[in-house]
mmCIF file of C-alpha atoms in Angstrom:
data_model
loop_
_atom_site.group_PDB
_atom_site.id
_atom_site.type_symbol
_atom_site.label_atom_id
_atom_site.label_comp_id
_atom_site.label_asym_id
_atom_site.label_seq_id
_atom_site.Cartn_x
_atom_site.Cartn_y
_atom_site.Cartn_z
ATOM 1 C CA MET A 1 55.300 -118.506 -76.677
ATOM 2 C CA LEU A 2 54.831 -115.351 -78.488
ATOM 3 C CA LEU A 3 58.453 -114.959 -79.006
ATOM 4 C CA LYS A 4 60.465 -117.193 -81.345
ATOM 5 C CA SER A 5 63.905 -115.841 -81.492
ATOM 6 C CA ILE A 6 66.662 -113.180 -80.459
ATOM 7 C CA ALA A 7 65.516 -111.065 -83.491
ATOM 8 C CA ASP A 8 62.115 -110.844 -81.650
ATOM 9 C CA ILE A 9 63.718 -109.580 -78.707
ATOM 10 C CA LYS A 10 66.154 -107.186 -80.561
ATOM 11 C CA LYS A 11 62.950 -105.593 -82.150
ATOM 12 C CA VAL A 12 62.098 -104.157 -78.595
ATOM 13 C CA VAL A 13 65.584 -104.064 -76.841
ATOM 14 C CA PRO A 14 68.950 -103.751 -78.133
ATOM 15 C CA ILE A 15 70.483 -106.906 -76.440
ATOM 16 C CA ILE A 16 73.838 -108.257 -77.582
ATOM 17 C CA GLY A 17 73.046 -110.392 -80.856
ATOM 18 C CA SER A 18 75.173 -113.409 -79.601
ATOM 19 C CA SER A 19 72.985 -114.061 -76.676
ATOM 20 C CA SER A 20 71.114 -117.368 -76.497
ATOM 21 C CA PHE A 21 67.516 -117.251 -76.974
ATOM 22 C CA THR A 22 67.139 -120.605 -74.893
ATOM 23 C CA SER A 23 68.754 -118.789 -71.905
ATOM 24 C CA PHE A 24 65.888 -116.283 -71.955
ATOM 25 C CA THR A 25 63.180 -119.037 -72.637
ATOM 26 C CA PRO A 26 62.283 -119.715 -68.754
ATOM 27 C CA TYR A 27 61.766 -115.970 -68.171
ATOM 28 C CA ILE A 28 59.650 -115.639 -71.180
ATOM 29 C CA LYS A 29 57.339 -118.256 -70.177
ATOM 30 C CA GLN A 30 57.256 -116.731 -66.648
ATOM 31 C CA ALA A 31 56.530 -113.141 -68.115
ATOM 32 C CA GLU A 32 53.796 -114.541 -70.283
ATOM 33 C CA ARG A 33 52.274 -116.588 -67.337
ATOM 34 C CA ASP A 34 52.708 -113.849 -64.387
ATOM 35 C CA PHE A 35 51.909 -110.831 -66.400
ATOM 36 C CA LEU A 36 50.725 -111.106 -70.024
ATOM 37 C CA ILE A 37 48.150 -113.777 -69.764
ATOM 38 C CA PRO A 38 46.166 -112.325 -66.537
ATOM 39 C CA ASN A 39 45.900 -109.184 -68.450
ATOM 40 C CA MET A 40 44.837 -110.130 -71.564
ATOM 41 C CA SER A 41 43.130 -113.275 -70.613
ATOM 42 C CA LYS A 42 43.918 -117.070 -71.459
ATOM 43 C CA THR A 43 41.380 -117.465 -74.216
ATOM 44 C CA GLU A 44 42.650 -114.234 -76.317
ATOM 45 C CA TYR A 45 46.188 -115.496 -75.573
ATOM 46 C CA ASP A 46 45.473 -118.758 -76.924
ATOM 47 C CA ALA A 47 43.847 -117.459 -79.977
ATOM 48 C CA LEU A 48 46.755 -115.435 -80.717
ATOM 49 C CA SER A 49 49.150 -118.123 -80.218
ATOM 50 C CA ALA A 50 47.284 -120.464 -82.157
ATOM 51 C CA ALA A 51 47.344 -118.096 -85.192
ATOM 52 C CA TYR A 52 51.180 -117.282 -84.667
ATOM 53 C CA ASN A 53 52.574 -120.620 -84.018
ATOM 54 C CA VAL A 54 52.029 -122.339 -87.120
ATOM 55 C CA THR A 55 54.193 -122.896 -89.980
ATOM 56 C CA THR A 56 52.572 -120.216 -91.944
ATOM 57 C CA PRO A 57 51.157 -117.639 -89.454
ATOM 58 C CA THR A 58 47.471 -116.795 -89.973
ATOM 59 C CA LEU A 59 47.310 -113.616 -88.051
ATOM 60 C CA SER A 60 44.887 -110.907 -88.980
ATOM 61 C CA ALA A 61 45.822 -107.272 -89.457
ATOM 62 C CA LYS A 62 44.537 -106.487 -85.930
ATOM 63 C CA GLN A 63 46.108 -109.691 -84.534
ATOM 64 C CA THR A 64 49.617 -108.647 -86.015
ATOM 65 C CA GLU A 65 49.042 -105.236 -84.016
ATOM 66 C CA LEU A 66 48.087 -106.996 -80.950
ATOM 67 C CA LEU A 67 51.299 -109.421 -81.145
ATOM 68 C CA GLU A 68 53.582 -106.433 -81.337
ATOM 69 C CA LYS A 69 52.253 -104.854 -78.350
ATOM 70 C CA CYS A 70 52.323 -108.253 -76.483
ATOM 71 C CA GLN A 71 55.913 -108.928 -77.536
ATOM 72 C CA GLU A 72 56.908 -105.574 -76.232
ATOM 73 C CA VAL A 73 54.965 -106.233 -72.922
ATOM 74 C CA ILE A 74 56.777 -109.986 -72.722
ATOM 75 C CA VAL A 75 60.508 -108.685 -73.528
ATOM 76 C CA HIS A 76 60.248 -105.786 -70.850
ATOM 77 C CA TYR A 77 59.158 -108.207 -67.988
ATOM 78 C CA MET A 78 61.256 -111.049 -69.331
ATOM 79 C CA LEU A 79 64.248 -108.701 -68.821
ATOM 80 C CA PHE A 80 63.057 -107.649 -65.390
ATOM 81 C CA LEU A 81 62.740 -111.268 -64.479
ATOM 82 C CA TRP A 82 66.185 -112.082 -65.949
ATOM 83 C CA ILE A 83 68.238 -109.317 -64.357
ATOM 84 C CA PRO A 84 68.747 -110.704 -61.016
ATOM 85 C CA THR A 85 70.279 -114.014 -62.302
ATOM 86 C CA GLY A 86 71.753 -112.654 -65.419
ATOM 87 C CA GLN A 87 74.813 -111.315 -63.508
ATOM 88 C CA VAL A 88 75.684 -114.661 -62.036
ATOM 89 C CA SER A 89 76.132 -118.324 -63.092
ATOM 90 C CA MET A 90 74.803 -121.350 -61.030
ATOM 91 C CA GLY A 91 76.192 -124.806 -61.364
ATOM 92 C CA ASP A 92 78.133 -127.709 -59.657
ATOM 93 C CA ASN A 93 80.669 -125.025 -58.333
ATOM 94 C CA GLY A 94 77.829 -122.990 -56.869
ATOM 95 C CA ILE A 95 76.979 -119.403 -57.695
ATOM 96 C CA ARG A 96 79.462 -117.272 -59.231
ATOM 97 C CA ILE A 97 79.635 -113.694 -60.591
ATOM 98 C CA ASN A 98 79.927 -113.475 -64.343
ATOM 99 C CA THR A 99 83.225 -111.641 -64.921
ATOM 100 C CA THR A 100 85.766 -111.582 -67.642
ATOM 101 C CA GLU A 101 89.262 -110.145 -68.272
ATOM 102 C CA THR A 102 87.605 -107.078 -70.230
ATOM 103 C CA LEU A 103 84.185 -107.090 -68.559
ATOM 104 C CA LYS A 104 83.080 -107.068 -64.958
ATOM 105 C CA THR A 105 79.487 -107.243 -63.494
ATOM 106 C CA ALA A 106 77.676 -103.843 -62.937
ATOM 107 C CA PHE A 107 77.499 -102.085 -59.446
ATOM 108 C CA GLN A 108 74.648 -103.115 -57.476
ATOM 109 C CA TRP A 109 73.299 -99.799 -57.811
ATOM 110 C CA GLN A 110 73.513 -99.812 -61.537
ATOM 111 C CA ILE A 111 71.529 -103.117 -61.485
ATOM 112 C CA ASP A 112 68.940 -101.580 -59.241
ATOM 113 C CA ASP A 113 68.621 -98.482 -61.505
ATOM 114 C CA LEU A 114 68.377 -100.861 -64.650
ATOM 115 C CA SER A 115 65.539 -103.035 -62.773
ATOM 116 C CA ARG A 116 63.622 -99.967 -61.932
ATOM 117 C CA SER A 117 63.809 -98.577 -65.480
ATOM 118 C CA VAL A 118 62.825 -102.005 -67.263
ATOM 119 C CA LEU A 119 59.945 -102.364 -64.724
ATOM 120 C CA ARG A 120 58.810 -98.787 -65.562
ATOM 121 C CA SER A 121 59.079 -99.669 -69.343
ATOM 122 C CA SER A 122 57.212 -102.959 -68.799
ATOM 123 C CA GLY A 123 54.111 -100.804 -67.205
ATOM 124 C CA SER A 124 54.229 -98.618 -69.932
ATOM 125 C CA ALA A 125 53.905 -101.499 -72.491
ATOM 126 C CA MET A 126 51.248 -103.016 -70.327
ATOM 127 C CA ASP A 127 49.142 -99.816 -70.435
ATOM 128 C CA ALA A 128 49.511 -99.396 -74.147
ATOM 129 C CA LEU A 129 48.479 -103.160 -74.641
ATOM 130 C CA LEU A 130 45.276 -102.494 -72.527
ATOM 131 C CA ASP A 131 44.474 -99.212 -74.247
ATOM 132 C CA TYR A 132 44.560 -101.000 -77.636
ATOM 133 C CA LEU A 133 42.357 -103.700 -76.529
ATOM 134 C CA GLU A 134 39.888 -101.449 -74.978
ATOM 135 C CA GLU A 135 39.704 -99.421 -78.459
ATOM 136 C CA ASN A 136 39.390 -102.788 -80.478
ATOM 137 C CA LYS A 137 37.037 -104.608 -77.840
ATOM 138 C CA ALA A 138 34.868 -105.557 -80.537
ATOM 139 C CA THR A 139 37.579 -107.359 -82.241
ATOM 140 C CA PHE A 140 39.053 -108.931 -79.185
ATOM 141 C CA ALA A 141 35.896 -110.291 -77.927
ATOM 142 C CA LEU A 142 37.423 -113.177 -76.023
ATOM 143 C CA TRP A 143 39.134 -110.504 -73.894
ATOM 144 C CA ALA A 144 35.945 -108.471 -73.549
ATOM 145 C CA ALA A 145 34.016 -111.671 -72.204
ATOM 146 C CA SER A 146 36.742 -112.831 -69.861
ATOM 147 C CA SER A 147 37.611 -112.045 -66.232
ATOM 148 C CA ALA A 148 40.470 -110.137 -67.049
ATOM 149 C CA TYR A 149 38.319 -107.684 -68.702
ATOM 150 C CA THR A 150 36.212 -107.495 -65.611
ATOM 151 C CA VAL A 151 39.207 -106.869 -63.351
ATOM 152 C CA PHE A 152 40.425 -104.191 -65.688
ATOM 153 C CA LYS A 153 37.366 -102.243 -65.479
ATOM 154 C CA GLU A 154 36.516 -102.896 -61.734
ATOM 155 C CA CYS A 155 37.507 -99.246 -61.163
ATOM 156 C CA PHE A 156 36.083 -95.921 -62.483
ATOM 157 C CA ILE A 157 39.960 -95.342 -63.395
ATOM 158 C CA THR A 158 41.278 -98.096 -65.284
ATOM 159 C CA THR A 159 44.594 -96.846 -66.588
ATOM 160 C CA THR A 160 47.880 -95.237 -65.137
ATOM 161 C CA LYS A 161 47.413 -92.251 -67.110
ATOM 162 C CA GLN A 162 43.969 -91.328 -65.960
ATOM 163 C CA PHE A 163 45.330 -91.542 -62.442
ATOM 164 C CA SER A 164 48.458 -89.676 -63.229
ATOM 165 C CA ASP A 165 46.487 -86.858 -64.680
ATOM 166 C CA LEU A 166 44.591 -86.133 -61.615
ATOM 167 C CA PHE A 167 47.543 -87.055 -59.079
ATOM 168 C CA SER A 168 50.918 -86.608 -61.008
ATOM 169 C CA PRO A 169 53.182 -87.807 -58.006
ATOM 170 C CA ILE A 170 52.598 -91.456 -58.898
ATOM 171 C CA GLY A 171 54.829 -90.607 -61.844
ATOM 172 C CA ASN A 172 52.826 -92.424 -64.481
ATOM 173 C CA SER A 173 54.125 -95.644 -63.149
ATOM 174 C CA ARG A 174 51.925 -98.679 -63.661
ATOM 175 C CA LEU A 175 53.713 -100.283 -60.678
ATOM 176 C CA ASN A 176 52.378 -97.620 -58.311
ATOM 177 C CA PHE A 177 48.991 -97.635 -59.942
ATOM 178 C CA ILE A 178 48.639 -101.348 -59.299
ATOM 179 C CA ALA A 179 49.843 -100.758 -55.826
ATOM 180 C CA LEU A 180 47.107 -98.235 -55.345
ATOM 181 C CA ARG A 181 44.277 -100.531 -56.723
ATOM 182 C CA SER A 182 43.060 -102.140 -53.622
ATOM 183 C CA ALA A 183 42.935 -98.830 -51.705
ATOM 184 C CA MET A 184 41.021 -97.300 -54.741
ATOM 185 C CA LYS A 185 38.645 -100.179 -54.787
ATOM 186 C CA LYS A 186 37.804 -99.685 -51.111
ATOM 187 C CA ALA A 187 37.432 -96.024 -51.719
ATOM 188 C CA GLN A 188 34.813 -96.702 -54.411
ATOM 189 C CA GLU A 189 32.817 -99.134 -52.372
ATOM 190 C CA PHE A 190 32.912 -97.305 -49.171
ATOM 191 C CA ASP A 191 33.165 -93.469 -49.910
ATOM 192 C CA ILE A 192 31.624 -92.981 -53.387
ATOM 193 C CA THR A 193 28.927 -95.405 -52.695
ATOM 194 C CA ALA A 194 28.083 -93.481 -49.466
ATOM 195 C CA ILE A 195 27.863 -90.272 -51.758
ATOM 196 C CA ILE A 196 25.886 -91.457 -54.561
ATOM 197 C CA GLY A 197 23.895 -94.284 -53.101
ATOM 198 C CA GLU A 198 24.321 -98.087 -53.855
ATOM 199 C CA SER A 199 21.551 -98.201 -56.694
ATOM 200 C CA PHE A 200 23.132 -95.379 -58.602
ATOM 201 C CA TYR A 201 26.567 -97.002 -57.955
ATOM 202 C CA ASN A 202 25.625 -99.997 -59.520
ATOM 203 C CA GLU A 203 24.072 -98.377 -62.417
ATOM 204 C CA LEU A 204 27.095 -96.516 -63.213
ATOM 205 C CA MET A 205 29.495 -99.607 -62.806
ATOM 206 C CA THR A 206 27.151 -101.598 -65.098
ATOM 207 C CA GLN A 207 27.490 -99.059 -67.866
ATOM 208 C CA HIS A 208 31.112 -98.567 -67.017
ATOM 209 C CA ILE A 209 32.045 -102.254 -67.351
ATOM 210 C CA ALA A 210 29.810 -102.526 -70.654
ATOM 211 C CA ASN A 211 31.640 -99.291 -71.762
ATOM 212 C CA ASN A 212 28.255 -97.719 -72.679
ATOM 213 C CA LEU A 213 27.739 -95.036 -70.156
ATOM 214 C CA SER A 214 25.268 -92.410 -71.094
ATOM 215 C CA ALA A 215 26.032 -88.768 -71.888
ATOM 216 C CA ASN A 216 24.614 -87.723 -68.423
ATOM 217 C CA ASN A 217 26.444 -90.445 -66.506
ATOM 218 C CA LEU A 218 29.563 -89.846 -68.270
ATOM 219 C CA LYS A 219 29.482 -86.330 -66.648
ATOM 220 C CA VAL A 220 29.052 -87.813 -63.115
ATOM 221 C CA VAL A 221 31.809 -90.264 -63.622
ATOM 222 C CA ALA A 222 34.233 -87.540 -64.513
ATOM 223 C CA LEU A 223 33.403 -86.150 -61.152
ATOM 224 C CA ILE A 224 33.602 -89.242 -59.288
ATOM 225 C CA GLN A 225 36.998 -89.814 -60.762
ATOM 226 C CA LYS A 226 38.084 -86.472 -59.291
ATOM 227 C CA ALA A 227 36.826 -87.467 -55.922
ATOM 228 C CA LEU A 228 38.094 -91.070 -56.222
ATOM 229 C CA VAL A 229 41.789 -90.022 -56.543
ATOM 230 C CA PRO A 230 42.035 -88.250 -53.094
ATOM 231 C CA PHE A 231 39.698 -90.763 -51.475
ATOM 232 C CA THR A 232 42.159 -93.340 -52.729
ATOM 233 C CA MET A 233 45.391 -91.682 -51.768
ATOM 234 C CA LYS A 234 43.980 -90.853 -48.216
ATOM 235 C CA ARG A 235 43.950 -94.756 -47.568
ATOM 236 C CA ALA A 236 47.040 -95.303 -49.381
ATOM 237 C CA PHE A 237 49.461 -92.894 -47.509
ATOM 238 C CA THR A 238 49.102 -95.098 -44.574
ATOM 239 C CA GLU A 239 48.811 -98.551 -46.351
ATOM 240 C CA LEU A 240 52.009 -97.918 -48.758
ATOM 241 C CA SER A 241 54.156 -96.946 -45.702
ATOM 242 C CA VAL A 242 54.677 -100.601 -44.670
ATOM 243 C CA SER A 243 55.086 -104.002 -46.506
ATOM 244 C CA ILE A 244 54.434 -107.251 -45.445
ATOM 245 C CA ASP A 245 56.500 -110.607 -46.047
ATOM 246 C CA GLU A 246 57.699 -113.647 -44.276
ATOM 247 C CA ARG A 247 59.867 -111.496 -42.143
ATOM 248 C CA GLY A 248 56.739 -109.488 -40.674
ATOM 249 C CA ILE A 249 55.336 -106.081 -41.031
ATOM 250 C CA LEU A 250 58.314 -103.870 -42.281
ATOM 251 C CA ASN A 251 59.014 -99.899 -42.726
ATOM 252 C CA PHE A 252 60.563 -99.287 -45.925
ATOM 253 C CA ASN A 253 64.334 -97.964 -45.463
ATOM 254 C CA ASN A 254 67.112 -98.262 -47.851
ATOM 255 C CA THR A 255 69.617 -95.933 -45.937
ATOM 256 C CA GLY A 256 71.646 -98.822 -45.009
ATOM 257 C CA ASN A 257 72.932 -99.324 -48.545
ATOM 258 C CA ALA A 258 76.213 -97.644 -48.999
ATOM 259 C CA GLN A 259 76.199 -98.249 -52.774
ATOM 260 C CA VAL A 260 73.010 -96.253 -53.492
ATOM 261 C CA VAL A 261 73.895 -92.782 -55.025
ATOM 262 C CA SER A 262 70.643 -91.107 -54.549
ATOM 263 C CA GLN A 263 69.255 -92.312 -50.981
ATOM 264 C CA LYS A 264 65.590 -91.825 -50.089
ATOM 265 C CA GLN A 265 64.211 -92.329 -46.645
ATOM 266 C CA PRO A 266 60.656 -93.112 -45.514
ATOM 267 C CA ALA A 267 58.239 -90.265 -45.174
ATOM 268 C CA LYS A 268 58.173 -88.902 -41.610
ATOM 269 C CA ASP A 269 54.738 -89.565 -39.726
ATOM 270 C CA ALA A 270 54.166 -85.654 -39.830
ATOM 271 C CA MET A 271 54.494 -85.479 -43.332
ATOM 272 C CA ILE A 272 52.297 -88.648 -44.088
ATOM 273 C CA PHE A 273 49.540 -86.883 -41.734
ATOM 274 C CA LYS A 274 49.700 -83.866 -43.814
ATOM 275 C CA LEU A 275 49.459 -85.489 -47.085
ATOM 276 C CA GLU A 276 46.550 -87.548 -45.536
ATOM 277 C CA MET A 277 44.815 -84.329 -44.301
ATOM 278 C CA ALA A 278 45.323 -82.569 -47.879
ATOM 279 C CA ALA A 279 43.812 -85.660 -49.741
ATOM 280 C CA GLU A 280 40.949 -85.573 -47.221
ATOM 281 C CA ASN A 281 40.230 -81.982 -47.872
ATOM 282 C CA ASP A 282 40.269 -82.395 -51.655
ATOM 283 C CA ALA A 283 38.022 -85.569 -51.366
ATOM 284 C CA LYS A 284 35.477 -83.421 -49.435
ATOM 285 C CA THR A 285 35.578 -80.427 -52.068
ATOM 286 C CA TYR A 286 35.375 -82.793 -54.952
ATOM 287 C CA SER A 287 32.352 -84.642 -53.057
ATOM 288 C CA LYS A 288 30.641 -81.442 -52.398
ATOM 289 C CA LYS A 289 30.962 -80.542 -56.192
ATOM 290 C CA LEU A 290 29.526 -83.939 -57.139
ATOM 291 C CA LYS A 291 26.537 -83.602 -54.864
ATOM 292 C CA GLU A 292 25.825 -80.074 -56.056
ATOM 293 C CA PHE A 293 25.878 -81.069 -59.736
ATOM 294 C CA LEU A 294 23.560 -84.058 -59.092
ATOM 295 C CA ALA A 295 21.168 -81.873 -57.157
ATOM 296 C CA THR A 296 21.065 -79.211 -59.870
ATOM 297 C CA ASN A 297 20.555 -81.728 -62.453
ATOM 298 C CA ILE A 298 18.216 -84.115 -60.553
ATOM 299 C CA ALA A 299 15.981 -84.532 -63.308
ATOM 300 C CA ASP A 300 18.770 -86.339 -65.402
ATOM 301 C CA TYR A 301 19.279 -88.784 -62.553
ATOM 302 C CA ALA A 302 16.245 -90.760 -61.510
ATOM 303 C CA THR A 303 18.052 -93.628 -59.679
ATOM 304 C CA TYR A 304 19.899 -91.097 -57.832
ATOM 305 C CA ALA A 305 16.799 -89.012 -57.010
ATOM 306 C CA ALA A 306 14.936 -92.139 -55.707
ATOM 307 C CA SER A 307 17.934 -93.229 -53.263
ATOM 308 C CA ASP A 308 18.132 -92.408 -49.615
ATOM 309 C CA VAL A 309 21.275 -90.406 -49.896
ATOM 310 C CA TYR A 310 19.424 -87.705 -51.911
ATOM 311 C CA ASP A 311 17.423 -85.291 -49.949
ATOM 312 C CA SER A 312 15.952 -82.363 -52.023
ATOM 313 C CA ASP A 313 15.317 -80.478 -48.592
ATOM 314 C CA THR A 314 19.119 -80.054 -48.529
ATOM 315 C CA THR A 315 19.185 -77.961 -51.400
ATOM 316 C CA ASP A 316 20.214 -74.329 -51.025
ATOM 317 C CA HIS A 317 16.891 -72.177 -51.118
ATOM 318 C CA SER A 318 18.614 -68.925 -49.843
ATOM 319 C CA PHE A 319 17.652 -67.423 -53.077
ATOM 320 C CA THR A 320 14.302 -68.870 -53.940
ATOM 321 C CA ASN A 321 11.008 -66.942 -53.806
ATOM 322 C CA ASP A 322 8.949 -67.726 -50.855
ATOM 323 C CA SER A 323 5.403 -66.323 -50.784
ATOM 324 C CA GLU A 324 4.869 -67.100 -46.905
ATOM 325 C CA SER A 325 8.154 -65.519 -46.004
ATOM 326 C CA GLY A 326 7.547 -62.402 -48.156
ATOM 327 C CA ASN A 327 10.881 -63.078 -49.675
ATOM 328 C CA PHE A 328 11.171 -62.113 -53.457
ATOM 329 C CA PHE A 329 14.173 -62.080 -55.557
ATOM 330 C CA MET A 330 14.671 -60.724 -58.994
ATOM 331 C CA GLY A 331 16.375 -62.896 -61.671
#
């Protein structure tokens, strides 16, 4: 583990000092297994753990910084996992609420608010960790060579902040960003590929994953990102209106919880339709801008120029000198 004591936890969150570290250990292990390792890779985690979990730690300066960011991720996710059981005791006498003469269990809405707050902090810490790894990719080569890095780079938009900058309603929440990733992957493979062609798409993705986009391709990716967000949301507005679990396909509704102070209801079908239409219009507009940019600068994009999706005859020649028609325009 990358945490050794209550003091490590208290560096991140102000828990009660008398808390037992061993009571948190199962949740620390789960947080590392389910959240940290899949994102930073098992190989990079093992290298950091080996340098940290010795009598005299042998961490480099960069590994020390990485450890601090990892610990922040672990602590927040550990708390998120601990909260549901932290309010009860389980034993031979069954499951009981933890209550004393001076302290009583928080109300359910308070626990729910705390869970959401901790989960948001967890996502923020994870984004910070991934940003740090990306900025120092040359140092953390094990991560850069792992499948975790490939997953991190599989979309043209890699971070919550990037998506939030282009669509603020997701609230800079990594939880929301992760929920949108499957729709974003489909939007890339279906919608973006249809616009720029499979060969050019593959060229851009190869450079994007290697983090070596050319100056010209950086301009294209910036335009793709603007189109990718509404294409993603057009799919997500429908997909995220339901959930699937062992009970079947469900529509979200918390209106039956009388303890919730600020209740929210599912968006009405008419509102979802309006959101989908707005996203579709935005996607079309950004797609048009992307196509126009490529057509205007076609000499810089040989792969796109050679693709089936590019047709030079579709270029607007309304103001082009044409000797056969007798039309001449002054610049």
